[in-house]
Coordinates of C-alpha atoms in Angstrom, one line a residue:
M23 CA 0.0 0.0 0.0
S24 CA 1.4 3.4 -1.0
K25 CA 2.3 5.8 1.8
T26 CA 2.5 9.6 2.1
V27 CA 5.2 10.8 4.5
K28 CA 5.4 14.4 5.6
L29 CA 8.7 15.3 7.2
K30 CA 9.2 18.4 9.4
K31 CA 12.8 18.0 10.5
G32 CA 15.6 19.0 8.1
F33 CA 16.9 22.1 6.4
D34 CA 16.9 23.3 2.8
I35 CA 20.2 24.9 1.8
K36 CA 19.2 27.4 -0.9
L37 CA 22.1 28.4 -3.1
V38 CA 22.6 30.6 -6.2
G39 CA 23.4 28.6 -9.3
E40 CA 20.7 26.1 -10.1
A41 CA 21.0 24.5 -13.6
E42 CA 18.6 25.8 -16.2
K43 CA 16.5 23.0 -17.7
Q44 CA 18.1 23.0 -21.1
L45 CA 21.2 21.5 -22.8
A46 CA 24.2 23.8 -22.5
D47 CA 26.8 24.2 -25.2
F48 CA 30.0 22.6 -23.9
K49 CA 32.8 21.0 -25.7
P50 CA 32.7 17.2 -25.3
A51 CA 35.1 15.5 -22.9
K52 CA 38.0 13.6 -24.5
T53 CA 39.1 11.5 -21.6
F54 CA 37.1 9.5 -19.0
A55 CA 38.1 7.6 -15.9
I56 CA 36.9 4.9 -13.6
K57 CA 37.9 5.5 -10.0
P58 CA 37.9 2.6 -7.6
T59 CA 37.6 5.1 -4.7
D60 CA 34.0 5.7 -5.9
F61 CA 33.0 2.2 -4.9
I62 CA 33.0 2.2 -1.1
G63 CA 33.9 -1.2 0.2
M64 CA 36.0 -2.3 -2.7
Q65 CA 38.8 -4.1 -0.9
R66 CA 41.2 -5.6 -3.5
P67 CA 40.7 -4.0 -6.9
K68 CA 42.3 -6.0 -9.8
V69 CA 43.0 -4.3 -13.1
T70 CA 42.3 -6.4 -16.2
V71 CA 43.8 -4.1 -18.9
N72 CA 47.1 -2.5 -19.6
E73 CA 48.1 0.9 -20.8
G74 CA 47.9 1.0 -24.6
D75 CA 45.0 -1.5 -24.7
T76 CA 41.9 -0.6 -26.8
V77 CA 38.5 -1.2 -25.2
K78 CA 34.9 -0.9 -26.2
A79 CA 32.1 0.5 -24.0
G80 CA 31.3 -2.5 -21.8
T81 CA 34.7 -4.1 -21.8
P82 CA 35.7 -5.3 -18.3
I83 CA 38.6 -3.2 -17.0
L84 CA 38.4 -3.9 -13.2
F85 CA 37.0 -6.2 -10.6
D86 CA 37.2 -6.7 -6.8
K87 CA 38.9 -9.9 -5.7
A88 CA 36.5 -10.0 -2.8
M89 CA 33.5 -10.2 -5.3
E90 CA 35.0 -11.4 -8.6
K91 CA 31.6 -12.0 -10.3
V92 CA 30.9 -8.2 -10.5
Q93 CA 32.7 -6.5 -13.5
Y94 CA 33.5 -2.8 -13.7
V95 CA 33.5 -1.9 -17.3
A96 CA 34.7 0.9 -19.6
P97 CA 32.1 3.7 -20.1
V98 CA 33.4 4.6 -23.6
S99 CA 35.5 3.0 -26.3
G100 CA 39.0 4.1 -26.8
E101 CA 42.6 3.6 -25.6
I102 CA 43.7 3.0 -22.0
V103 CA 46.1 6.0 -21.6
E104 CA 47.0 5.8 -17.9
I105 CA 46.6 3.5 -14.9
K106 CA 47.2 5.9 -12.1
R107 CA 48.4 4.7 -8.7
G108 CA 49.1 6.5 -5.5
D109 CA 51.0 5.6 -2.3
R110 CA 51.7 1.9 -1.9
R111 CA 50.5 1.4 -5.4
K112 CA 46.9 2.1 -4.5
L113 CA 44.8 2.2 -7.6
L114 CA 43.4 5.7 -8.2
E115 CA 42.1 5.9 -11.8
I116 CA 41.9 4.1 -15.0
K117 CA 41.9 6.8 -17.8
I118 CA 40.5 6.2 -21.3
L119 CA 41.0 8.4 -24.3
A120 CA 37.7 8.2 -26.0
D121 CA 37.0 7.4 -29.7
S122 CA 35.2 10.1 -31.7
S123 CA 32.4 7.5 -32.2
I124 CA 31.6 5.0 -29.4
S125 CA 31.6 1.3 -30.2
Y126 CA 30.0 -1.2 -27.8
E127 CA 30.4 -4.7 -26.5
S128 CA 27.5 -7.0 -27.4
F129 CA 25.4 -8.6 -24.7
D130 CA 22.2 -10.7 -24.9
K131 CA 19.1 -8.9 -26.0
F132 CA 15.6 -9.5 -24.6
S133 CA 12.2 -8.4 -25.8
E134 CA 9.9 -6.8 -23.3
D135 CA 7.8 -10.0 -23.2
A136 CA 10.9 -12.1 -22.7
L137 CA 11.8 -10.1 -19.6
R138 CA 8.7 -11.4 -17.9
S139 CA 10.0 -15.0 -18.1
L140 CA 13.6 -14.1 -17.2
S141 CA 15.0 -16.1 -14.3
K142 CA 16.7 -14.5 -11.4
Q143 CA 20.0 -16.2 -12.1
D144 CA 20.0 -15.1 -15.8
A145 CA 19.2 -11.6 -14.7
I146 CA 22.1 -11.5 -12.2
E147 CA 24.6 -13.0 -14.7
Q148 CA 23.8 -10.4 -17.4
M149 CA 23.9 -7.5 -15.0
C150 CA 27.3 -8.6 -13.5
K151 CA 29.0 -9.2 -16.8
G152 CA 27.3 -6.2 -18.5
G153 CA 28.7 -3.7 -16.0
V154 CA 25.4 -2.4 -14.4
W155 CA 25.6 -4.3 -11.2
P156 CA 27.7 -1.6 -9.3
Q157 CA 24.6 0.7 -9.6
I158 CA 23.0 -1.4 -6.9
I159 CA 23.9 -0.3 -3.4
Q160 CA 23.4 -2.4 -0.2
R161 CA 22.0 -1.0 3.0
P162 CA 23.4 -1.3 5.6
F163 CA 26.9 -0.1 5.0
G164 CA 26.3 1.7 1.6
I165 CA 28.5 -0.7 -0.4
V166 CA 28.1 -2.3 -3.8
A167 CA 25.5 -5.1 -3.3
N168 CA 26.6 -8.8 -3.3
P169 CA 24.7 -10.7 -6.0
E170 CA 24.6 -13.8 -3.7
D171 CA 22.3 -11.9 -1.3
T172 CA 18.6 -11.5 -1.5
P173 CA 17.2 -8.1 -0.2
K174 CA 13.9 -7.8 1.6
S175 CA 13.0 -4.9 -0.6
I176 CA 14.5 -2.5 -3.1
F177 CA 14.3 1.3 -2.8
I178 CA 14.5 4.0 -5.6
S179 CA 14.4 7.7 -4.7
G180 CA 12.7 9.6 -7.4
F181 CA 14.0 13.0 -6.4
D182 CA 17.1 14.7 -4.9
S183 CA 16.7 17.3 -2.2
H184 CA 20.4 18.2 -2.0
P185 CA 21.5 21.8 -2.8
L186 CA 21.3 22.6 -6.5
A187 CA 20.3 19.0 -7.3
P188 CA 19.4 18.1 -10.9
D189 CA 15.8 17.7 -11.8
Y190 CA 15.1 13.9 -12.4
G191 CA 12.2 14.6 -14.7
F192 CA 14.6 16.5 -17.1
L193 CA 17.5 14.1 -16.4
L194 CA 15.5 11.1 -17.5
Q195 CA 13.2 12.5 -20.1
G196 CA 12.4 10.0 -22.9
E197 CA 13.7 7.0 -21.0
E198 CA 10.3 5.6 -19.9
K199 CA 10.6 2.4 -21.8
Y200 CA 14.0 1.6 -20.4
F201 CA 13.0 2.5 -16.8
Q202 CA 10.1 0.1 -16.9
A203 CA 12.3 -2.6 -18.3
G204 CA 14.8 -2.0 -15.5
I205 CA 12.0 -2.3 -13.0
D206 CA 10.9 -5.6 -14.5
V207 CA 14.5 -7.0 -14.2
L208 CA 14.8 -5.7 -10.6
S209 CA 11.6 -7.5 -9.6
K210 CA 13.4 -10.8 -10.3
L211 CA 15.9 -10.0 -7.5
T212 CA 13.6 -9.7 -4.5
S213 CA 10.5 -11.4 -3.2
G214 CA 9.6 -8.1 -1.5
K215 CA 8.4 -4.8 -2.8
I216 CA 10.1 -2.2 -5.1
H217 CA 9.5 1.2 -3.5
L218 CA 9.6 4.2 -5.8
N219 CA 9.5 7.3 -3.7
V220 CA 8.6 10.6 -5.3
K221 CA 8.3 14.2 -4.2
G222 CA 5.0 15.0 -2.5
E223 CA 4.7 18.5 -3.8
G224 CA 4.1 19.2 -7.5
A225 CA 3.5 16.9 -10.5
V226 CA 5.1 13.5 -10.5
P227 CA 7.4 13.1 -13.6
A228 CA 5.8 10.8 -16.2
I229 CA 8.6 8.3 -16.0
F230 CA 7.7 7.6 -12.4
A231 CA 3.9 8.1 -12.5
N232 CA 3.5 5.5 -15.2
A233 CA 5.8 2.9 -13.7
K234 CA 4.3 -0.6 -13.1
G235 CA 5.3 -3.1 -10.6
V236 CA 6.3 -0.6 -7.9
E237 CA 4.8 0.9 -4.8
L238 CA 4.7 4.6 -5.3
N239 CA 5.3 6.6 -2.1
K240 CA 5.3 10.3 -1.6
F241 CA 7.6 12.3 0.6
S242 CA 7.4 16.0 1.4
G243 CA 9.4 18.3 3.6
P244 CA 12.9 19.8 3.7
H245 CA 16.2 18.0 2.9
P246 CA 17.0 15.2 3.6
A247 CA 13.6 14.1 2.4
G248 CA 15.1 12.9 -0.9
N249 CA 17.7 10.7 0.8
V250 CA 16.9 7.0 0.2
G251 CA 18.1 6.2 3.8
V252 CA 15.5 8.5 5.3
Q253 CA 12.9 6.9 3.0
I254 CA 13.8 3.4 4.1
H255 CA 13.6 4.4 7.7
H256 CA 10.0 5.6 7.3
I257 CA 8.8 2.8 5.0
D258 CA 10.7 -0.4 5.8
P259 CA 13.3 0.1 8.5
I260 CA 16.5 -1.9 8.6
N261 CA 17.3 -4.0 11.6
K262 CA 20.4 -6.1 12.4
G263 CA 20.6 -8.9 9.8
D264 CA 18.3 -7.1 7.2
I265 CA 19.5 -6.3 3.7
V266 CA 17.8 -3.6 1.5
W267 CA 19.1 -2.6 -1.9
T268 CA 18.9 0.9 -3.3
I269 CA 19.5 2.2 -6.8
H270 CA 19.4 5.6 -8.5
P271 CA 16.7 5.9 -11.3
Y272 CA 19.6 6.4 -13.8
G273 CA 20.8 2.9 -12.8
V274 CA 17.4 1.5 -13.5
V275 CA 17.5 3.0 -17.0
Q276 CA 21.0 1.6 -17.5
I277 CA 19.7 -1.9 -16.6
G278 CA 16.8 -1.5 -19.0
K279 CA 19.1 -0.5 -21.9
L280 CA 21.4 -3.5 -21.2
F281 CA 18.6 -6.0 -21.5
L282 CA 16.6 -4.3 -24.4
E283 CA 19.5 -3.0 -26.5
G284 CA 22.2 -5.6 -25.5
K285 CA 24.8 -2.9 -24.7
Y286 CA 26.3 -1.0 -21.8
D287 CA 25.2 2.6 -22.3
A288 CA 27.0 5.0 -19.9
S289 CA 25.6 8.1 -21.5
K290 CA 24.0 10.5 -19.0
L291 CA 23.1 14.1 -18.4
V292 CA 25.2 16.0 -15.9
A293 CA 24.0 19.3 -14.3
V294 CA 26.6 22.1 -14.2
T295 CA 25.7 24.2 -11.1
G296 CA 27.0 26.7 -8.7
S297 CA 27.3 30.4 -8.2
E298 CA 30.7 30.6 -9.9
A299 CA 29.5 29.0 -13.2
V300 CA 28.9 31.3 -16.1
K301 CA 26.8 28.8 -18.0
K302 CA 24.5 26.7 -15.9
G303 CA 22.6 23.8 -17.5
Y304 CA 22.8 20.2 -18.5
V305 CA 25.4 18.5 -20.7
K306 CA 25.2 15.1 -22.3
T307 CA 28.3 13.0 -21.6
Y308 CA 29.3 9.6 -20.2
I309 CA 30.1 8.2 -16.7
G310 CA 33.5 9.4 -15.5
A311 CA 33.9 12.4 -17.8
C312 CA 36.7 14.9 -17.4
V313 CA 35.3 18.2 -16.1
D314 CA 37.9 20.4 -17.9
P315 CA 35.5 21.3 -20.8
L316 CA 32.8 22.3 -18.2
V317 CA 35.1 24.5 -16.1
A318 CA 37.6 26.1 -18.6
G319 CA 36.2 29.5 -19.6
N320 CA 33.1 28.9 -17.6
I321 CA 34.1 30.4 -14.2
K322 CA 33.5 33.9 -12.9
Q323 CA 36.8 34.1 -11.0
D324 CA 39.8 32.0 -10.5
N325 CA 39.6 31.2 -6.8
I326 CA 37.0 28.4 -6.9
R327 CA 36.5 24.8 -5.8
V328 CA 35.2 22.2 -8.2
V329 CA 32.9 19.6 -6.5
S330 CA 31.8 16.4 -8.2
G331 CA 28.3 16.0 -6.8
N332 CA 26.6 18.4 -4.4
V333 CA 28.1 20.7 -1.7
L334 CA 27.1 18.4 1.2
T335 CA 28.3 15.0 0.1
G336 CA 30.3 15.6 -3.1
E337 CA 34.0 15.2 -3.7
K338 CA 36.5 17.9 -4.3
I339 CA 38.3 17.4 -7.6
N340 CA 40.9 19.2 -9.7
R341 CA 39.8 21.3 -12.6
D342 CA 40.9 18.5 -14.9
G343 CA 39.5 15.8 -12.6
Y344 CA 36.7 13.3 -13.4
I345 CA 33.0 13.2 -12.4
G346 CA 32.3 10.5 -9.8
Y347 CA 30.6 7.3 -10.9
Y348 CA 27.4 8.0 -9.0
H349 CA 27.3 11.8 -9.5
H350 CA 24.9 13.6 -11.8
Q351 CA 26.1 17.2 -11.2
I352 CA 29.2 19.3 -10.7
T353 CA 29.2 22.4 -8.4
L354 CA 31.4 25.4 -8.9
L355 CA 31.6 27.6 -5.8
P356 CA 34.0 30.1 -4.2
E357 CA 37.0 28.7 -2.3
G358 CA 36.9 29.9 1.3
N359 CA 40.6 30.3 2.0
Q360 CA 40.5 33.9 3.2
Y361 CA 40.0 35.4 6.7
E362 CA 37.0 37.6 7.4
F363 CA 37.1 40.4 9.9
L364 CA 35.0 39.6 13.1
G365 CA 34.0 36.2 11.4
W366 CA 30.6 35.0 12.6
M367 CA 30.2 37.9 15.0
K368 CA 29.9 40.4 12.1
P369 CA 26.2 41.3 11.7
T370 CA 25.1 40.3 8.2
A371 CA 22.1 39.0 6.3
S372 CA 24.2 37.6 3.4
R373 CA 25.4 34.5 5.1
L374 CA 23.1 31.4 5.4
S375 CA 22.9 29.8 8.8
Y376 CA 20.6 27.3 10.5
H377 CA 21.1 29.0 13.8
R378 CA 19.4 32.2 14.8
A379 CA 22.6 33.5 16.3
L380 CA 23.5 37.2 16.8
G381 CA 24.3 38.8 13.5
L382 CA 23.1 35.8 11.4
L383 CA 19.8 37.1 10.0
S384 CA 19.2 34.7 7.2
F385 CA 16.1 33.3 9.0
L386 CA 14.4 36.6 8.1
S387 CA 14.5 35.7 4.4
P388 CA 13.7 32.0 4.2
N389 CA 13.4 31.9 0.4
K390 CA 16.6 33.8 -0.4
E391 CA 19.3 32.1 -2.4
Y392 CA 22.8 32.5 -1.1
V393 CA 26.4 32.5 -2.4
L394 CA 28.4 30.5 0.0
D395 CA 32.1 29.6 0.0
T396 CA 33.9 26.7 1.5
N397 CA 35.1 28.4 4.7
T398 CA 34.0 26.5 7.8
N399 CA 34.3 29.7 9.9
G400 CA 36.0 27.9 12.8
E401 CA 38.0 24.9 13.8
E402 CA 37.1 21.6 15.5
R403 CA 36.3 21.8 19.2
A404 CA 34.5 19.7 21.8
F405 CA 30.9 18.5 21.1
V406 CA 28.4 21.1 22.2
Q407 CA 25.1 19.5 23.2
T408 CA 22.5 21.7 21.6
G409 CA 19.9 19.3 20.2
V410 CA 20.4 20.8 16.7
F411 CA 21.5 17.5 15.2
E412 CA 18.2 16.0 16.1
S413 CA 16.3 18.9 14.6
V414 CA 17.8 18.2 11.1
T415 CA 17.6 14.4 11.2
P416 CA 14.1 13.1 10.4
M417 CA 14.9 9.7 11.8
D418 CA 14.3 8.1 15.2
I419 CA 18.0 8.1 16.1
L420 CA 20.1 10.3 18.4
P421 CA 23.0 11.5 16.2
V422 CA 25.2 13.0 18.9
Y423 CA 25.1 9.8 21.0
L424 CA 25.7 7.7 17.9
L425 CA 28.7 9.7 16.9
K426 CA 30.1 9.5 20.4
A427 CA 29.6 5.8 20.5
I428 CA 31.6 5.5 17.2
L429 CA 34.4 7.6 18.6
A430 CA 34.5 5.4 21.7
E431 CA 34.3 2.3 19.4
D432 CA 31.4 1.0 21.5
F433 CA 29.9 -1.7 19.2
D434 CA 26.8 -2.4 21.3
E435 CA 25.9 1.3 21.6
M436 CA 26.4 1.8 17.9
E437 CA 24.0 -1.0 17.0
E438 CA 21.4 0.2 19.6
L439 CA 21.7 3.8 18.3
G440 CA 21.0 3.0 14.7
I441 CA 24.3 2.5 12.9
Y442 CA 22.7 0.0 10.5
E443 CA 20.2 2.7 9.2
V444 CA 22.6 5.5 8.2
V445 CA 25.4 6.3 5.8
E446 CA 27.3 9.5 5.4
E447 CA 24.7 11.4 3.4
D448 CA 22.0 10.8 6.0
L449 CA 23.9 12.9 8.6
A450 CA 25.6 15.3 6.2
L451 CA 23.3 18.1 7.4
C452 CA 24.6 17.6 10.9
E453 CA 28.0 18.5 9.6
F454 CA 26.7 21.7 8.0
V455 CA 24.9 22.9 11.2
D456 CA 27.6 21.7 13.6
V457 CA 29.0 24.6 15.6
S458 CA 31.8 22.3 16.8
K459 CA 33.0 21.7 13.2
H460 CA 33.4 17.9 13.4
P461 CA 33.9 15.8 10.3
V462 CA 30.6 14.0 10.9
Q463 CA 30.6 12.1 7.6
E464 CA 34.1 10.7 8.2
I465 CA 33.0 9.6 11.7
V466 CA 29.9 7.8 10.3
R467 CA 32.1 5.9 7.8
K468 CA 34.5 5.0 10.5
G469 CA 31.6 3.5 12.5
I470 CA 30.3 1.6 9.5
D471 CA 33.7 0.2 8.8
L472 CA 34.1 -0.9 12.4
I473 CA 30.8 -2.7 12.4
Q474 CA 31.2 -4.2 8.9
Y475 CA 34.8 -5.6 9.3
S476 CA 34.6 -6.5 13.0

């Protein structure tokens, strides 16, 4: 039975620089990269190609020795130009110089009718060798799912409430056939429900409204209403021993294309956002694209930070870096590496703050969009017990006590306080509102690793 959930806790960070809903004119990227660091939980990556090799889109280039069945494949055809390693030969990137015209590996094709009789094992085999399996993320832990497991349910968030997030209706327009095919394949992987969660306010995009074989739930309220972890918590909570799988709608479309077209199609729309971007819009590219064509000549000033993803959970990258595997936007914002006279004590209405502190008057203009830089305006200090974490976390957990249990490495407390229900993004707002400037997301990942590998 479909549910409607109205959330009151949370906070919308309204920034200048939302992408216009149109394709922007950018030069195409020439190089692409797969970064093992994008796949949390990958323990022992093994490269299956060498520099100078030629590959097609869908050619296996990497696998994890801990889960050899799952192949990580090239997003484009071309030449392997660099296998970049860091300290202790840690694998950082596999770079591909793309062909001007993309060629594809061939996989089995299925008609829409044939998908209905597809077996679970055949579906898993095709997804693993066809490169789309890494789109499926397991909760708890937020890692690539193990194809040997069976989830109690599968969750798809049909909207993103992060700052300057792309519009899914625009991102996935025209992909209705493939989305439905992807849902049909995913239905083979669980005996439970597939929950498709959409925004409660406004019209539901056609790609979601017309989907069959899903339970359509509506969520309304401030961020993090669009986080799939929050949605799981309110629809089908995770207890110790439970497994739930999640997948982005783009991943569902990718699965559908693999089965209907017989190819690994890594093409995607990426939103170019942020106050420092001259042109803001969407660009059609492929997974792992170099951001240089999106940044060069498209910045208002030189002192900027390039973020793959959003400002809360994204990754800082170089101006010639590569978009993360799971990211659908880049954000260009001012670098906050300068000192400000009087700091937070200076009366101003131009700085966004969750707190109604002296001098921070943003609460008087709740719909105003702000230009924010990366300055944290302070350094790490002792936890201050204010109750503010709980006010931005729409889950029945106590974030401060959970974080303290992680720092104390108290396993029993971590489990009792909800470590199985969260990943970094679910408590990212706590990091934004934290007057003590703690790396909340790093602490959460530390706790997850302690529980997972203990």
